[in-house]
Amino acid sequence: MPGTRDDLTRLRIALTAFFALDGFVFAGWVVRIPAIKEQTGASTSALGLALLGVSAGAVVTMTLTGRLVRRYGSHPVTVA
């Protein structure tokens, strides 16, 4: 666990940078959804179902990851 103020500042900056990068990647992908729909020829319902599958997969993965972290700790799970 970080103890000094400098450690906490570095962690905060790293976490902020990570979430900012994640936001940019997500925004870059979301604006491409209409083009992806057109290129694949998917119907609106098929594309919606595919996007729902991505979200459902994320929920399952987060649940599993939470259990793994509780059992083995955050560092081994992150490194693996």
PDB file of C-alpha atoms in Angstrom:
ATOM      1  CA  MET A   1       0.000   0.000   0.000  1.00  0.00           C
ATOM      2  CA  PRO A   2       1.449   3.379  -0.907  1.00  0.00           C
ATOM      3  CA  GLY A   3       2.349   5.496   2.038  1.00  0.00           C
ATOM      4  CA  THR A   4       3.874   8.774   0.918  1.00  0.00           C
ATOM      5  CA  ARG A   5       2.088  11.687  -0.635  1.00  0.00           C
ATOM      6  CA  ASP A   6       4.264  11.386  -3.761  1.00  0.00           C
ATOM      7  CA  ASP A   7       3.213   7.756  -4.195  1.00  0.00           C
ATOM      8  CA  LEU A   8      -0.447   8.707  -3.960  1.00  0.00           C
ATOM      9  CA  THR A   9       0.033  11.548  -6.434  1.00  0.00           C
ATOM     10  CA  ARG A  10       1.724   9.213  -8.919  1.00  0.00           C
ATOM     11  CA  LEU A  11      -1.049   6.660  -8.530  1.00  0.00           C
ATOM     12  CA  ARG A  12      -3.715   9.308  -9.048  1.00  0.00           C
ATOM     13  CA  ILE A  13      -2.005  10.595 -12.200  1.00  0.00           C
ATOM     14  CA  ALA A  14      -1.566   7.070 -13.584  1.00  0.00           C
ATOM     15  CA  LEU A  15      -5.196   6.195 -12.887  1.00  0.00           C
ATOM     16  CA  THR A  16      -6.424   9.437 -14.445  1.00  0.00           C
ATOM     17  CA  ALA A  17      -4.290   8.816 -17.541  1.00  0.00           C
ATOM     18  CA  PHE A  18      -5.594   5.254 -17.826  1.00  0.00           C
ATOM     19  CA  PHE A  19      -9.240   6.295 -17.674  1.00  0.00           C
ATOM     20  CA  ALA A  20      -8.642   9.184 -20.081  1.00  0.00           C
ATOM     21  CA  LEU A  21      -7.006   6.822 -22.577  1.00  0.00           C
ATOM     22  CA  ASP A  22      -9.842   4.337 -22.122  1.00  0.00           C
ATOM     23  CA  GLY A  23     -12.353   7.114 -22.811  1.00  0.00           C
ATOM     24  CA  PHE A  24     -10.566   8.144 -26.003  1.00  0.00           C
ATOM     25  CA  VAL A  25     -10.408   4.545 -27.240  1.00  0.00           C
ATOM     26  CA  PHE A  26     -14.095   4.011 -26.477  1.00  0.00           C
ATOM     27  CA  ALA A  27     -15.088   7.286 -28.157  1.00  0.00           C
ATOM     28  CA  GLY A  28     -13.045   6.397 -31.225  1.00  0.00           C
ATOM     29  CA  TRP A  29     -14.776   3.037 -31.460  1.00  0.00           C
ATOM     30  CA  VAL A  30     -18.325   4.261 -30.831  1.00  0.00           C
ATOM     31  CA  VAL A  31     -18.269   6.762 -33.691  1.00  0.00           C
ATOM     32  CA  ARG A  32     -17.388   3.882 -36.045  1.00  0.00           C
ATOM     33  CA  ILE A  33     -20.496   1.825 -35.185  1.00  0.00           C
ATOM     34  CA  PRO A  34     -22.587   3.116 -38.139  1.00  0.00           C
ATOM     35  CA  ALA A  35     -19.737   2.380 -40.569  1.00  0.00           C
ATOM     36  CA  ILE A  36     -19.242  -1.090 -39.075  1.00  0.00           C
ATOM     37  CA  LYS A  37     -22.976  -1.739 -39.412  1.00  0.00           C
ATOM     38  CA  GLU A  38     -22.878  -0.707 -43.056  1.00  0.00           C
ATOM     39  CA  GLN A  39     -19.722  -2.691 -43.870  1.00  0.00           C
ATOM     40  CA  THR A  40     -21.030  -5.882 -42.293  1.00  0.00           C
ATOM     41  CA  GLY A  41     -24.553  -5.484 -43.614  1.00  0.00           C
ATOM     42  CA  ALA A  42     -25.928  -6.195 -40.147  1.00  0.00           C
ATOM     43  CA  SER A  43     -29.476  -5.264 -39.279  1.00  0.00           C
ATOM     44  CA  THR A  44     -30.140  -2.904 -36.414  1.00  0.00           C
ATOM     45  CA  SER A  45     -31.364  -5.756 -34.227  1.00  0.00           C
ATOM     46  CA  ALA A  46     -28.349  -7.965 -35.042  1.00  0.00           C
ATOM     47  CA  LEU A  47     -25.929  -5.164 -34.247  1.00  0.00           C
ATOM     48  CA  GLY A  48     -27.810  -4.410 -31.030  1.00  0.00           C
ATOM     49  CA  LEU A  49     -27.632  -8.060 -30.027  1.00  0.00           C
ATOM     50  CA  ALA A  50     -23.893  -8.149 -30.747  1.00  0.00           C
ATOM     51  CA  LEU A  51     -23.320  -5.034 -28.644  1.00  0.00           C
ATOM     52  CA  LEU A  52     -25.444  -6.535 -25.861  1.00  0.00           C
ATOM     53  CA  GLY A  53     -23.233  -9.622 -26.004  1.00  0.00           C
ATOM     54  CA  VAL A  54     -20.150  -7.460 -25.526  1.00  0.00           C
ATOM     55  CA  SER A  55     -21.721  -5.823 -22.467  1.00  0.00           C
ATOM     56  CA  ALA A  56     -22.861  -9.145 -21.017  1.00  0.00           C
ATOM     57  CA  GLY A  57     -19.377 -10.558 -21.522  1.00  0.00           C
ATOM     58  CA  ALA A  58     -17.912  -7.583 -19.687  1.00  0.00           C
ATOM     59  CA  VAL A  59     -20.245  -8.132 -16.719  1.00  0.00           C
ATOM     60  CA  VAL A  60     -19.336 -11.826 -16.524  1.00  0.00           C
ATOM     61  CA  THR A  61     -15.631 -11.025 -16.807  1.00  0.00           C
ATOM     62  CA  MET A  62     -15.807  -8.369 -14.078  1.00  0.00           C
ATOM     63  CA  THR A  63     -17.606 -10.791 -11.757  1.00  0.00           C
ATOM     64  CA  LEU A  64     -15.017 -13.489 -12.370  1.00  0.00           C
ATOM     65  CA  THR A  65     -12.150 -11.026 -11.952  1.00  0.00           C
ATOM     66  CA  GLY A  66     -13.568  -9.836  -8.633  1.00  0.00           C
ATOM     67  CA  ARG A  67     -13.633 -13.387  -7.328  1.00  0.00           C
ATOM     68  CA  LEU A  68     -10.085 -14.031  -8.545  1.00  0.00           C
ATOM     69  CA  VAL A  69      -8.810 -10.843  -6.885  1.00  0.00           C
ATOM     70  CA  ARG A  70     -10.529 -11.756  -3.629  1.00  0.00           C
ATOM     71  CA  ARG A  71      -8.924 -15.194  -3.716  1.00  0.00           C
ATOM     72  CA  TYR A  72      -5.409 -14.471  -5.051  1.00  0.00           C
ATOM     73  CA  GLY A  73      -4.918 -10.716  -4.596  1.00  0.00           C
ATOM     74  CA  SER A  74      -4.824  -7.909  -7.130  1.00  0.00           C
ATOM     75  CA  HIS A  75      -1.176  -8.147  -8.167  1.00  0.00           C
ATOM     76  CA  PRO A  76      -1.125 -11.807  -9.284  1.00  0.00           C
ATOM     77  CA  VAL A  77      -4.411 -11.386 -11.153  1.00  0.00           C
ATOM     78  CA  THR A  78      -3.207  -8.227 -12.889  1.00  0.00           C
ATOM     79  CA  VAL A  79       0.112  -9.761 -13.899  1.00  0.00           C
ATOM     80  CA  ALA A  80      -1.513 -12.988 -15.123  1.00  0.00           C
TER      81      ALA A  80
END
